[in-house]
Every structure is written in C-alpha cells, then in structure tokens.
Coordinates of C-alpha atoms and ligand atoms in Angstrom, one line a residue:
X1 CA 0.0 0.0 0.0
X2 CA 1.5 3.6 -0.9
X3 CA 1.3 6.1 1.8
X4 CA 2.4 9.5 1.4
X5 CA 2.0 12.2 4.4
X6 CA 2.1 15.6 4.1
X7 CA 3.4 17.7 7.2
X8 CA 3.2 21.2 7.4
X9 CA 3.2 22.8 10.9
X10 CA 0.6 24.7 11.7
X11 CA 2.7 28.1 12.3
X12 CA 1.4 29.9 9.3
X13 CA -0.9 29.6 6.2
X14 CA 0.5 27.2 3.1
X15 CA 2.6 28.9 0.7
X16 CA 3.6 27.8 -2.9
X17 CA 6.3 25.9 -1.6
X18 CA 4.6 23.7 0.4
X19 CA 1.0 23.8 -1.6
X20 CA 3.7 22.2 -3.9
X21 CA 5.0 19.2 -1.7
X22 CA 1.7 18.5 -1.1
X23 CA 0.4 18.4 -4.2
X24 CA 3.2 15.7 -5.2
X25 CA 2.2 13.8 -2.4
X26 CA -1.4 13.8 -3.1
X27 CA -0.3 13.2 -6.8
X28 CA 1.7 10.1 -6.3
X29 CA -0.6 8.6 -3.8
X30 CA -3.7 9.0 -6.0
X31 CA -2.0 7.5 -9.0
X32 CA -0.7 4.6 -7.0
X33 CA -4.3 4.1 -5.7
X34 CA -2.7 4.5 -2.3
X35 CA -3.5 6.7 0.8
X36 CA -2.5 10.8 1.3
X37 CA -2.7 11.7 5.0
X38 CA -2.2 15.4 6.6
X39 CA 0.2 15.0 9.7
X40 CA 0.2 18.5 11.6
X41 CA 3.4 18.7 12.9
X42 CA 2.5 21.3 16.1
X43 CA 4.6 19.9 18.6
X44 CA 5.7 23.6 18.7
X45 CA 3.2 24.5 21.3
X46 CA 3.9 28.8 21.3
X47 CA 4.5 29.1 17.3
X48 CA 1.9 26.6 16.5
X49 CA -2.2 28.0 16.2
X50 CA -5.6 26.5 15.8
X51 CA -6.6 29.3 13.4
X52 CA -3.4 28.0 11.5
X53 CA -5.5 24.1 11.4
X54 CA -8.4 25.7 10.3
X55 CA -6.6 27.2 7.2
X56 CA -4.6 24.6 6.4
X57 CA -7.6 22.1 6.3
X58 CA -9.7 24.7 4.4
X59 CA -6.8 25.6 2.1
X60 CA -6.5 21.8 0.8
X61 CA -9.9 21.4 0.5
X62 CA -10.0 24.6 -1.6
X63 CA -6.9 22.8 -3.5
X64 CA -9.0 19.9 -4.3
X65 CA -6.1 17.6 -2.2
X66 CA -8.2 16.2 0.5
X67 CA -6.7 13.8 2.9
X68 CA -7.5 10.2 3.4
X69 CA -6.8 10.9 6.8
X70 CA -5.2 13.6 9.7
X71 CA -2.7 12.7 12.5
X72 CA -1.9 15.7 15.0
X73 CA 1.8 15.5 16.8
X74 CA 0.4 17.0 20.3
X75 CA -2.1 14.3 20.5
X76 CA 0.5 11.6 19.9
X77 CA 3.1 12.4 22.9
X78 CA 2.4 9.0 24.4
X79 CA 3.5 6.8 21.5
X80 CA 7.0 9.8 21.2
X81 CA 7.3 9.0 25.0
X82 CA 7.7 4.8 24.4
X83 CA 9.9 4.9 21.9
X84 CA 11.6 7.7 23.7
X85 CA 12.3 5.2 26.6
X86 CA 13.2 2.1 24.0
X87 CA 16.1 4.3 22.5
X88 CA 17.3 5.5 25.6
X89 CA 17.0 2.1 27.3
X90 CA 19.1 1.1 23.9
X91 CA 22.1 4.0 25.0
X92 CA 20.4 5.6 21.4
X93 CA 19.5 8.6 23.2
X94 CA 21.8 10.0 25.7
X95 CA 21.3 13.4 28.1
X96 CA 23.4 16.5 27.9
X97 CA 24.1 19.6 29.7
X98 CA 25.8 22.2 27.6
X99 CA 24.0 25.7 27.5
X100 CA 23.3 27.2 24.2
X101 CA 26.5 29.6 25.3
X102 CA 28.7 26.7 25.6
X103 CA 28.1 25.1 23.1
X104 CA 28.6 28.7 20.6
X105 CA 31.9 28.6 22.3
X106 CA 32.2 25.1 21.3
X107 CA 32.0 26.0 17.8
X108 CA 33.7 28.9 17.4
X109 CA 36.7 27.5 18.3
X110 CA 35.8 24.7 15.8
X111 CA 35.6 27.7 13.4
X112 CA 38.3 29.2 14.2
X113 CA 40.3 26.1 13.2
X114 CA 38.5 25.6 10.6
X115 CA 36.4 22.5 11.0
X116 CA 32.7 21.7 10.8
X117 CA 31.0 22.7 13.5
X118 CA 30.1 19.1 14.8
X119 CA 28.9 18.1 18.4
X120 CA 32.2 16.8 20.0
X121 CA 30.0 14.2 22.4
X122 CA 31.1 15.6 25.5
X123 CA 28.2 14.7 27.1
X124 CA 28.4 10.9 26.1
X125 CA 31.7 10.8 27.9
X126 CA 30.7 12.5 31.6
X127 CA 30.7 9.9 34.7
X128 CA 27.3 9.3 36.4
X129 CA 28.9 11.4 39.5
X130 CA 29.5 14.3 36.4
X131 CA 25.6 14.2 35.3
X132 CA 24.5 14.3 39.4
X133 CA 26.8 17.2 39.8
X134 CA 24.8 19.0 37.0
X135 CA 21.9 17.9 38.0
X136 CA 22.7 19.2 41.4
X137 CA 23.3 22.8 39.8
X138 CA 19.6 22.7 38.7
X139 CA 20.7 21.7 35.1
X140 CA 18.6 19.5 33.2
X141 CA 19.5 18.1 30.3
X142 CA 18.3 18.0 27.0
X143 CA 18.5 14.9 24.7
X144 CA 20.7 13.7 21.4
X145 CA 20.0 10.6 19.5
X146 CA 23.6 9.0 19.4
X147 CA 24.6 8.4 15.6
X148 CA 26.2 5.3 14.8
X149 CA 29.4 6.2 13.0
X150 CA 30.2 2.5 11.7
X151 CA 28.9 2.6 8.6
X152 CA 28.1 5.3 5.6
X153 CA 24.3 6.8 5.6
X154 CA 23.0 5.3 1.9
X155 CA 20.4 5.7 0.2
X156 CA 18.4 5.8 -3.0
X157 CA 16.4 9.3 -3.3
X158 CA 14.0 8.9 -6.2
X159 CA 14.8 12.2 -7.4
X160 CA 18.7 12.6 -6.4
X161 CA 19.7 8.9 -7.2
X162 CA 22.0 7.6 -4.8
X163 CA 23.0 9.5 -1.7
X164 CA 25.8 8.8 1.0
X165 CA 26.7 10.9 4.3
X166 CA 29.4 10.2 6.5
X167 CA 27.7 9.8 10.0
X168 CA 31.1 11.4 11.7
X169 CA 30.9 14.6 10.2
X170 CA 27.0 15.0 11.1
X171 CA 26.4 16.1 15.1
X172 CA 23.8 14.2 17.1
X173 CA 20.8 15.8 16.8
X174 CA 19.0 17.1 19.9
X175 CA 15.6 15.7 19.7
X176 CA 14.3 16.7 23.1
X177 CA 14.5 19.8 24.7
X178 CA 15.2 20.4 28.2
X179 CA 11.9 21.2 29.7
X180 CA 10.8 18.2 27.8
X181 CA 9.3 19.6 24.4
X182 CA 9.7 17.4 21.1
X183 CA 12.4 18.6 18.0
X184 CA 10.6 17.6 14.9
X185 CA 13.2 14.8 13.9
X186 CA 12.6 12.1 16.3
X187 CA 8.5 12.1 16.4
X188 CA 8.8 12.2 12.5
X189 CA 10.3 9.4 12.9
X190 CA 8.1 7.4 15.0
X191 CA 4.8 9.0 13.4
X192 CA 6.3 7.7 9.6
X193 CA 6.6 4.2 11.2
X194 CA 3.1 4.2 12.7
X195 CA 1.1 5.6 9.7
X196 CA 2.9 2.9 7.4
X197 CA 4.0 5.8 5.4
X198 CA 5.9 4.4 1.9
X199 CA 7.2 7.6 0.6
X200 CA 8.6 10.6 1.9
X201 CA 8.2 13.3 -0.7
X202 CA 9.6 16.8 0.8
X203 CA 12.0 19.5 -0.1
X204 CA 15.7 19.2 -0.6
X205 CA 16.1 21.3 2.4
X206 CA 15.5 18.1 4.5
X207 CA 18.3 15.4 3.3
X208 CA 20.5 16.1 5.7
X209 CA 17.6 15.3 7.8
X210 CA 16.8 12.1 5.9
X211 CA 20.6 11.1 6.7
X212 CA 19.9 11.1 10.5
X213 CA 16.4 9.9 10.1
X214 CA 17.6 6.7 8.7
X215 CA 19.9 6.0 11.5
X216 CA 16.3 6.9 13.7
X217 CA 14.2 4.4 11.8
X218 CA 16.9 1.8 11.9
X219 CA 17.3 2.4 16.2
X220 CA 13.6 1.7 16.2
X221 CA 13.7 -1.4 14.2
X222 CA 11.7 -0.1 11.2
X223 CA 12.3 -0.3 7.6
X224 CA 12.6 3.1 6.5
X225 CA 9.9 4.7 3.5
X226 CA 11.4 5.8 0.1
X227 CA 12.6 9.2 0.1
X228 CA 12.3 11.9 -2.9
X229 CA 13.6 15.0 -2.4
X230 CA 12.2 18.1 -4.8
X231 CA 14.4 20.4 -5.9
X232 CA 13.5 24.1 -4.4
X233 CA 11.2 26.7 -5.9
X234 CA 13.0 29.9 -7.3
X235 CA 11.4 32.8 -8.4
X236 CA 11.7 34.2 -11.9
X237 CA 14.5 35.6 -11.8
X238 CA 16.4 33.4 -9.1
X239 CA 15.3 33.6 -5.5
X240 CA 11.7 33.4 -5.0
X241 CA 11.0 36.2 -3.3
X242 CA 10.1 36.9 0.0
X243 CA 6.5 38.1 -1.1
X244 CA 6.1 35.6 -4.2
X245 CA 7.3 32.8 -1.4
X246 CA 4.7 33.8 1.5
X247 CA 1.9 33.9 -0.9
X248 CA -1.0 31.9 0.2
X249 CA -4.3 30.3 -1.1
X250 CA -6.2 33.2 0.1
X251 CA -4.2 35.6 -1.5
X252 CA -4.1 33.1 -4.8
X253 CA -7.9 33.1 -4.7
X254 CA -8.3 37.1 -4.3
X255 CA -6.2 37.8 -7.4
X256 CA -9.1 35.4 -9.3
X257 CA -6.8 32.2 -9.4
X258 CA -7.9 29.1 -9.9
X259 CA -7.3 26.1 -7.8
X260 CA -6.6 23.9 -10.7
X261 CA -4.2 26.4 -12.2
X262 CA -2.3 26.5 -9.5
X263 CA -2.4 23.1 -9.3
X264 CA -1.3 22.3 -12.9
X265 CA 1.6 24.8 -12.5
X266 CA 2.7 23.3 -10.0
X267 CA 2.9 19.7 -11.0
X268 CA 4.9 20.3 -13.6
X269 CA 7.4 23.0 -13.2
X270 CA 10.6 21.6 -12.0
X271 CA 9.6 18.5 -14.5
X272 CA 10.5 17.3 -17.9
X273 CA 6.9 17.4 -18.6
X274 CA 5.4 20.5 -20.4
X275 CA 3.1 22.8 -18.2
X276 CA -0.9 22.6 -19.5
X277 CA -3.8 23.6 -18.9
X278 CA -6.1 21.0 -17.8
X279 CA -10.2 21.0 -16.9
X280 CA -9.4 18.6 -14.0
X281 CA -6.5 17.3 -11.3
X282 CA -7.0 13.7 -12.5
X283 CA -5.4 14.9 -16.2
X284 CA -2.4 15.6 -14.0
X285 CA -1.5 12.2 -12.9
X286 CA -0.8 9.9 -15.6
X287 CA 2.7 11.4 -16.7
X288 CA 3.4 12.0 -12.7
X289 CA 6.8 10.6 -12.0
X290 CA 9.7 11.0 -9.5
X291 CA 12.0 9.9 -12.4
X292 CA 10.9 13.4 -14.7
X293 CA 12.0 15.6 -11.8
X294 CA 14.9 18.0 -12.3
X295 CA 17.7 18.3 -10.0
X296 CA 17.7 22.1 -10.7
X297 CA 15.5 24.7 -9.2
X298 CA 12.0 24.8 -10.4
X299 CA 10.8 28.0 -11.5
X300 CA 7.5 29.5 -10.1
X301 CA 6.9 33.1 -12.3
X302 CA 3.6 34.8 -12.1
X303 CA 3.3 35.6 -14.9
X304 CA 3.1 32.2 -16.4
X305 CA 0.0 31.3 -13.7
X306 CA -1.7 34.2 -14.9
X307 CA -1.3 32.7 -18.5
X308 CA -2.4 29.0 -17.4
X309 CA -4.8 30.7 -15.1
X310 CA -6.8 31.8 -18.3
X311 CA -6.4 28.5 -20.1
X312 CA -7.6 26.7 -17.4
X313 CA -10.7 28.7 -17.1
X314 CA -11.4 28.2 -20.8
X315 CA -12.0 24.3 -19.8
X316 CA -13.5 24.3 -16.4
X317 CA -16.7 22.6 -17.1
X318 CA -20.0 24.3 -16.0
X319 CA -21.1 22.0 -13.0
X320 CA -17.5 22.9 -11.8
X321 CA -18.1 26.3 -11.9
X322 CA -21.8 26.8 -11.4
X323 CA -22.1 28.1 -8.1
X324 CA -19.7 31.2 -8.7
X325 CA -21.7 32.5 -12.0
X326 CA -23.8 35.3 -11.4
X327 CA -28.1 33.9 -11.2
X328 CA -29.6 32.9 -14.7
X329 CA -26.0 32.2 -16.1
X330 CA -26.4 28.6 -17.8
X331 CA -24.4 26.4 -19.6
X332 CA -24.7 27.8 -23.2
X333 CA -23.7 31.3 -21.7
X334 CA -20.6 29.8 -19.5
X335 CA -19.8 27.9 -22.7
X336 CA -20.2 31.3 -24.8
X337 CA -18.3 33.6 -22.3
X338 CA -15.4 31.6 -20.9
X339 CA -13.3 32.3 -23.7
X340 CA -13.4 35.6 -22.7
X341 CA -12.7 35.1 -19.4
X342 CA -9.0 35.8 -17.5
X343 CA -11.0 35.5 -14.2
X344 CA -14.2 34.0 -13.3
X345 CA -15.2 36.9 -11.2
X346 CA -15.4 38.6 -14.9
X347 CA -18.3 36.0 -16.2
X348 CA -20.2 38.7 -14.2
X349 CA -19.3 41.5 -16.3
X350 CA -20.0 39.6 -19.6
X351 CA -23.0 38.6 -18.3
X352 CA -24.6 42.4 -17.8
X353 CA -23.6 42.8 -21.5
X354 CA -26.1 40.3 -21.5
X355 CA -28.7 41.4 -19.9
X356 CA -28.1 44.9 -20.6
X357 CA -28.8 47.7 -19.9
X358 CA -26.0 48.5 -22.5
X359 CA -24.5 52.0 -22.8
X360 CA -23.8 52.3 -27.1
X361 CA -20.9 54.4 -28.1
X362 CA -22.0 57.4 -30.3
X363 CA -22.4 56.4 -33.9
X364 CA -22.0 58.3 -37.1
X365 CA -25.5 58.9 -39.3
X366 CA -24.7 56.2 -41.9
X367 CA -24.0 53.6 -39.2
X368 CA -27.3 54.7 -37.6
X369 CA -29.5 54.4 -41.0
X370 CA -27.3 50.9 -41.1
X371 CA -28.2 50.1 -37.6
X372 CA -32.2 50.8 -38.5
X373 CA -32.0 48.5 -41.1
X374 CA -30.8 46.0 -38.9
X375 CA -33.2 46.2 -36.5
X376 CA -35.9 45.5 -39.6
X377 CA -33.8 42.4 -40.5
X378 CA -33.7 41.3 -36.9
X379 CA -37.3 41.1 -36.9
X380 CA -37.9 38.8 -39.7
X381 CA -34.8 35.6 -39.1
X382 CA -35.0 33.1 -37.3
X383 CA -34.2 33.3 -33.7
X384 CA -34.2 29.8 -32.8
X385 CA -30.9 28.8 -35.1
X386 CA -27.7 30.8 -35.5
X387 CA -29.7 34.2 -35.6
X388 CA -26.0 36.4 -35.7
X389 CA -25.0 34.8 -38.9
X390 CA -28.6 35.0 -40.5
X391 CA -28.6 38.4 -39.3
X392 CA -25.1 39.2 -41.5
X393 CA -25.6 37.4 -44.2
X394 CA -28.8 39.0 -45.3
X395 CA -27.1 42.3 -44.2
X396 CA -24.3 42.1 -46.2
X397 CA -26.4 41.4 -49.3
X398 CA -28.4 44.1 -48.6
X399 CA -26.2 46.6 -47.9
X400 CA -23.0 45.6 -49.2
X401 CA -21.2 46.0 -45.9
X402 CA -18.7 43.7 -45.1
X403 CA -15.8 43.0 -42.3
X404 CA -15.1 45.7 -39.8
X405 CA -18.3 47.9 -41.3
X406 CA -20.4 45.0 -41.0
X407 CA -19.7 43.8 -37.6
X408 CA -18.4 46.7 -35.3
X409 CA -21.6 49.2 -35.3
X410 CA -23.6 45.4 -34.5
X411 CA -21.2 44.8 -31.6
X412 CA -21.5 47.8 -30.4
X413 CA -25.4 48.3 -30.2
X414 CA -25.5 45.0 -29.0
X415 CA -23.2 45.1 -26.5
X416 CA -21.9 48.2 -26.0
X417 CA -18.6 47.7 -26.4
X418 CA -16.3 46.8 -29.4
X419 CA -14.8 43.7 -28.6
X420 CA -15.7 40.6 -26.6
X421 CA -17.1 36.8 -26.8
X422 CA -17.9 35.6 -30.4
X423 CA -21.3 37.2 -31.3
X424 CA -22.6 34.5 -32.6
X425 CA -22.4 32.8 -29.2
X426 CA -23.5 35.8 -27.3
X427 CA -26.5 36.9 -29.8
X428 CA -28.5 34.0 -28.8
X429 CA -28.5 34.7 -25.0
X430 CA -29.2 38.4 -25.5
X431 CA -32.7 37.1 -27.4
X432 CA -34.9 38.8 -29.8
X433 CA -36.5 41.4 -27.7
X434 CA -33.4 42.8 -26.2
X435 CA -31.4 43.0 -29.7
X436 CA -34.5 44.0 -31.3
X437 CA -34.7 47.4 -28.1
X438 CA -31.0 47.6 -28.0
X439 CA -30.9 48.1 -32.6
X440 CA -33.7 50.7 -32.2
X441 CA -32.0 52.3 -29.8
X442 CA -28.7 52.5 -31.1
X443 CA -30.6 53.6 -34.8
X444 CA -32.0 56.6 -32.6
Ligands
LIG501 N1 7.0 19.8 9.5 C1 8.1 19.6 8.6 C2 8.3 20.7 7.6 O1 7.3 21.4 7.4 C3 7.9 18.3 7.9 C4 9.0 17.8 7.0 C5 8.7 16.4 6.5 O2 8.0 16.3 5.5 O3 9.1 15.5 7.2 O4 9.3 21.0 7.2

C-alpha cells in the first residue's frame, strides 16, 4: 500500500512551496491508488495555532487535495514517549548539559580552526557522578540521538539517485528539549513508522535530515519509507521572493486564481513534462513521475499562472463552476463567455452585457441608417438557429457591408462595447426582444 503524508506545521498559512509538496504527495498517492494523510506537525506549542489548522484544512480542500486521513503531533506524545524510553533504554539517546553559550563557544573555536561545527560528544563521555553534579546545579539536560558512525548513511532518493553521508561529520541531533518539548526529527520518525508511510516526498532542504532519520528508523527497528527530495522553488528571476514565497491560497484566490491552475503549475514546473492547462486534477496524474523531476531549481513566475490561469478557465466545465456564476447564467452562456474570461469573477461583467442595460458608443449617421435597417432584418430571421450569422448574411447582401463595417456598429449596439465573446455565441442569449430594443435604440 503507498502512503504518502504531508506535514506542514501549523505556524502559518500554506505557501507555494509547500501547496507544492503536497500536491506531489497527493499526486503520487492518488495515481498509485494509495492513501494521502495530513500529519500537523505542532509539537511547537507557542508558534503553532488553531486558526493556522483551520486554514490549512480549508486551504487543501480549496486545492482539491483532500486527505484520506489527519494525524496531530500533540495528540500523539504518548506513543513519542515509548519509543523515547526504548532508545534511551538502547544507550540511542543520551542526556546532555551544555548551555546554548557553551556550546557557541564550542563552535567557534571549531571555526576558528576551521572544522565543521560538529557536536564533540562531551556529554556521552561525563561519569554518572558528572551528570548528578549537573543535575545538582539545577541543570537538566536536554536529549541527542547517538549516531552510529560505523557505517556510511546510503540511500536511493528517487529524485537525487544515490546518496551517501558520512555519520562522523553530522552532530547528534537534539531531539528533546530540556523542559521536555519534542524537535521535529525524532517524532517524525516514529509517526512515519506508525502511519505505514511508503514515501517521503519533501523538499531538498531536508536530506540532511533524511541522513539522521535513517539512523532513527533503523534504532527503532523499522524499515525506512522511500525518500524523494524536490528540488527548491525559485522565483523568476532566481530567488523566490520573500512576497512571491509567503503567498497563500487566500491571497491566490483574491487575485481570481484558480485552484486547478495553480495546481497544474505546480505539478509540472521543475519537470520534464510541459506545463498545461487541464479542466481537472485527475489529467495531472498519468505522466506523474519521480524519475521526470529535475535536480535544478524549479521556476515559479507569475506571470506564467496568470497565462495557465486563463487556459484553465477556458475548460473548467460548467457543473465545476456553477455556483460562482452570477443567477440565470447557464451552460450555453458559460460555454459562450469563458473564452473571454481571464478571471471567473469577470463572467459577471460579460453577463450584464447580457442582460443589458448597454450604454452604445455614439455612432455616425450612416451607421445609424445601417443600424435601422438591422433592427428591420432582426425582426424577420430566425431566432431559434444561429440568428448572428442570419442576421449578417442578409445584411451584407443588402447593404454591401462587409468586415469591420459590418460587424463593429452590430457589436457595439448589441453590446456596447467593441470587442468581446464571439457574437454569434452571445446573440442567442441576448434574445430577440433585447437585440430588437438595443438596434432601435442605437438607430435613434
Ligand atoms: N514539518 C516539517 C516541515 O514542514 C515536515 C518535514 C517532513 O516532511 O518530514 O518542514
């Protein structure tokens, strides 16, 4: 069974970055018929909210990526606590007492002669009688997870191909805190085990962490998930900006951006696969692979979603859209106006063209007397088939009018404007009466 996870911590609303990571997870999991779970990693008790859970649950749904299941990190202390005790029992965990200013001492001077600024293991080398005496000085400590330095961290990323760390130039990371509190590495860990995740799909910013995490998984006596790394998101022009980085759904959806265009940008940038527009998320899956991810930076650019944005909205079937469309908007007119449309908040403006009233630019005398003689053609076709070419065919013959000449003065006592969805599409849902008011009008 393929289980992917995706674990956000609850200290802030999803940005592009992470809308991303889930997405792949959601992606690979659906495709593989497997299961996508949220895990909320909030075993940062200040930093972490429950207004930030609310938006991140509301914010996936609004993606379209909804879970197969939630896990939550501070309900799940208990099961961090037992395997807590099993590593320490195993001498995997051990308790030290350097201050945050001893150990910047510690690497400075490891700076200063140049070398990595690794944890020396001071603490795994103090006496029982040493730990008592820093106990006895109202120390308490905090806890590492001992690395075993025997043999080379390896593994098999399925986007970076084969990886290998040295464990004795990585420190032993703290996973507890002193007054107790839970690093994110170590309940991870645990939480990957017990949620039979298969595949860790996360940023490159975390395989360092996957180097220690293996040793973790391994001290537990687990077999440890697949790993894929993504390569980071950059901005147009290099870094992604700090603004273009913190942007969230919400502020996604205020600019008139849809979910799916979003989503398709996302799935593919960063890929050997072309970036489309599709009408739904389940077009996305079928080329989804680890093995068409780039190692290089993928490139999120604004201006590009805008693009897709529009593409994307000239597919989104009706029923998809329906309950965002302004009353008495139905299928024909979605169909008719959506080509027009760079936002769906604009159907609305398309659709007053519609329903009029329309304000008609001043025309000149001769495209009045040709607007009057419209509106005595319009009377006589037949509305129920294709009434705008009807309506130009006979004027053309009558009048002699063709092209621009022809169609401008039409659009604009139709509509009121001089340019918009195909006329031939909008005709029919302005009706007989209303072209018939808005020729006469127009004629004077
Ligand atoms: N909470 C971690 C993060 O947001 C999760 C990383 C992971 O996927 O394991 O970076």
């Amino acid at each position: 069974m393929i289980i992917t996870r995706f674990a956000p911590s609850p200290t802030g609303r999803l940005h592009v970055g992470n809308i991303r990571t889930a997405l792949h997870n959601w992606m690979f999991a659906r495709q593989q018929g497997g299961r996508f779970l949220l895990r909320l990693d909030d075993t940062d008790a200040e930093r972490s909210t429950e207004a930030f859970v609310d938006a991140i649950r509301a914010d996936l749904g609004w993606l379209g990526l909804v879970p197969d299941g939630e896990e939550r990190q501070s309900h799940r202390f208990a099961l961090y606590e037992a395997a807590f005790e099993r590593l320490r029992a195993a001498g995997r965990v051990y308790p030290a007492y350097e201050t945050q200013q001893e150990l910047d001492l510690k690497r400075k001077i490891l700076a200063g002669r140049g070398l990595p600024p690794v944890y020396d293991r001071a603490a795994l080398a103090l006496t029982d009688a040493e730990r008592a005496a820093f106990e006895a000085e109202g120390r308490t400590p905090h806890w590492r997870f001992r690395l075993d330095h025997d043999a080379p961290i390896e593994w098999d990323d399925l986007i970076r191909g084969p990886q290998r760390f040295d464990p004795a130039l990585l420190s032993d990371p703290v996973v507890r805190r002193a007054d107790g509190s839970w690093l994110y590495m170590l309940p991870s860990v645990i939480d990957d085990i017990d949620m039979g995740v298969s595949h860790v799909v996360r940023g490159e910013d975390h395989v360092t962490n996957t180097g220690l995490q293996l040793q973790m998984f391994a001290a537990l006596g687990a077999t440890p998930p697949a790993f894929a790394h993504e390569a980071l998101l950059v901005g147009s022009e290099g870094k992604l900006s700090k603004r273009l980085g913190a942007l969230g759904c919400d502020s996604f959806r205020d600019m008139g951006i849809e979910p799916l265009a979003l989503l398709a940008l996302l799935a593919r940038i960063g890929t050997s696969d072309p970036v489309e527009p599709v009408a739904e998320a389940a077009e996305l899956l079928h080329a989804f692979s680890f093995d068409r991810f780039g190692r290089a930076p993928a490139r999120f650019d604004m201006d590009e979603l805008t693009a897709l944005n529009a593409r994307v909205i000239h597919r989104l079937h009706y029923q998809d859209v329906a309950d965002r469309l302004p009353a008495g908007m139905d299928a024909t007119a979605w169909h008719a106006i959506r080509p027009n449309l760079a936002t769906i908040t604009e159907a609305a403006d398309w659709w007053s063209v519609v329903e009029g009233p329309v304000a008609v630019p001043p025309q000149t005398d001769e495209d009045r007397a040709f607007l009057a003689e419209a509106a005595s053609v319009a009377e006589h076709i037949d509305w129920g088939s294709d009434p705008w070419r009807s309506l130009t065919t006979l004027l053309k013959d009558q009048t002699g009018r063709k092209g621009k000449a022809l169609f401008l003065p039409l659009r604009h006592a139709l509509t009121g404007r001089d340019h918009g969805p195909d006329m031939a599409a909008l005709l029919p849902l302005i009706g007989r009466d209303r072209a018939l008011a808005r020729l006469r009008a127009a004629a004077g």
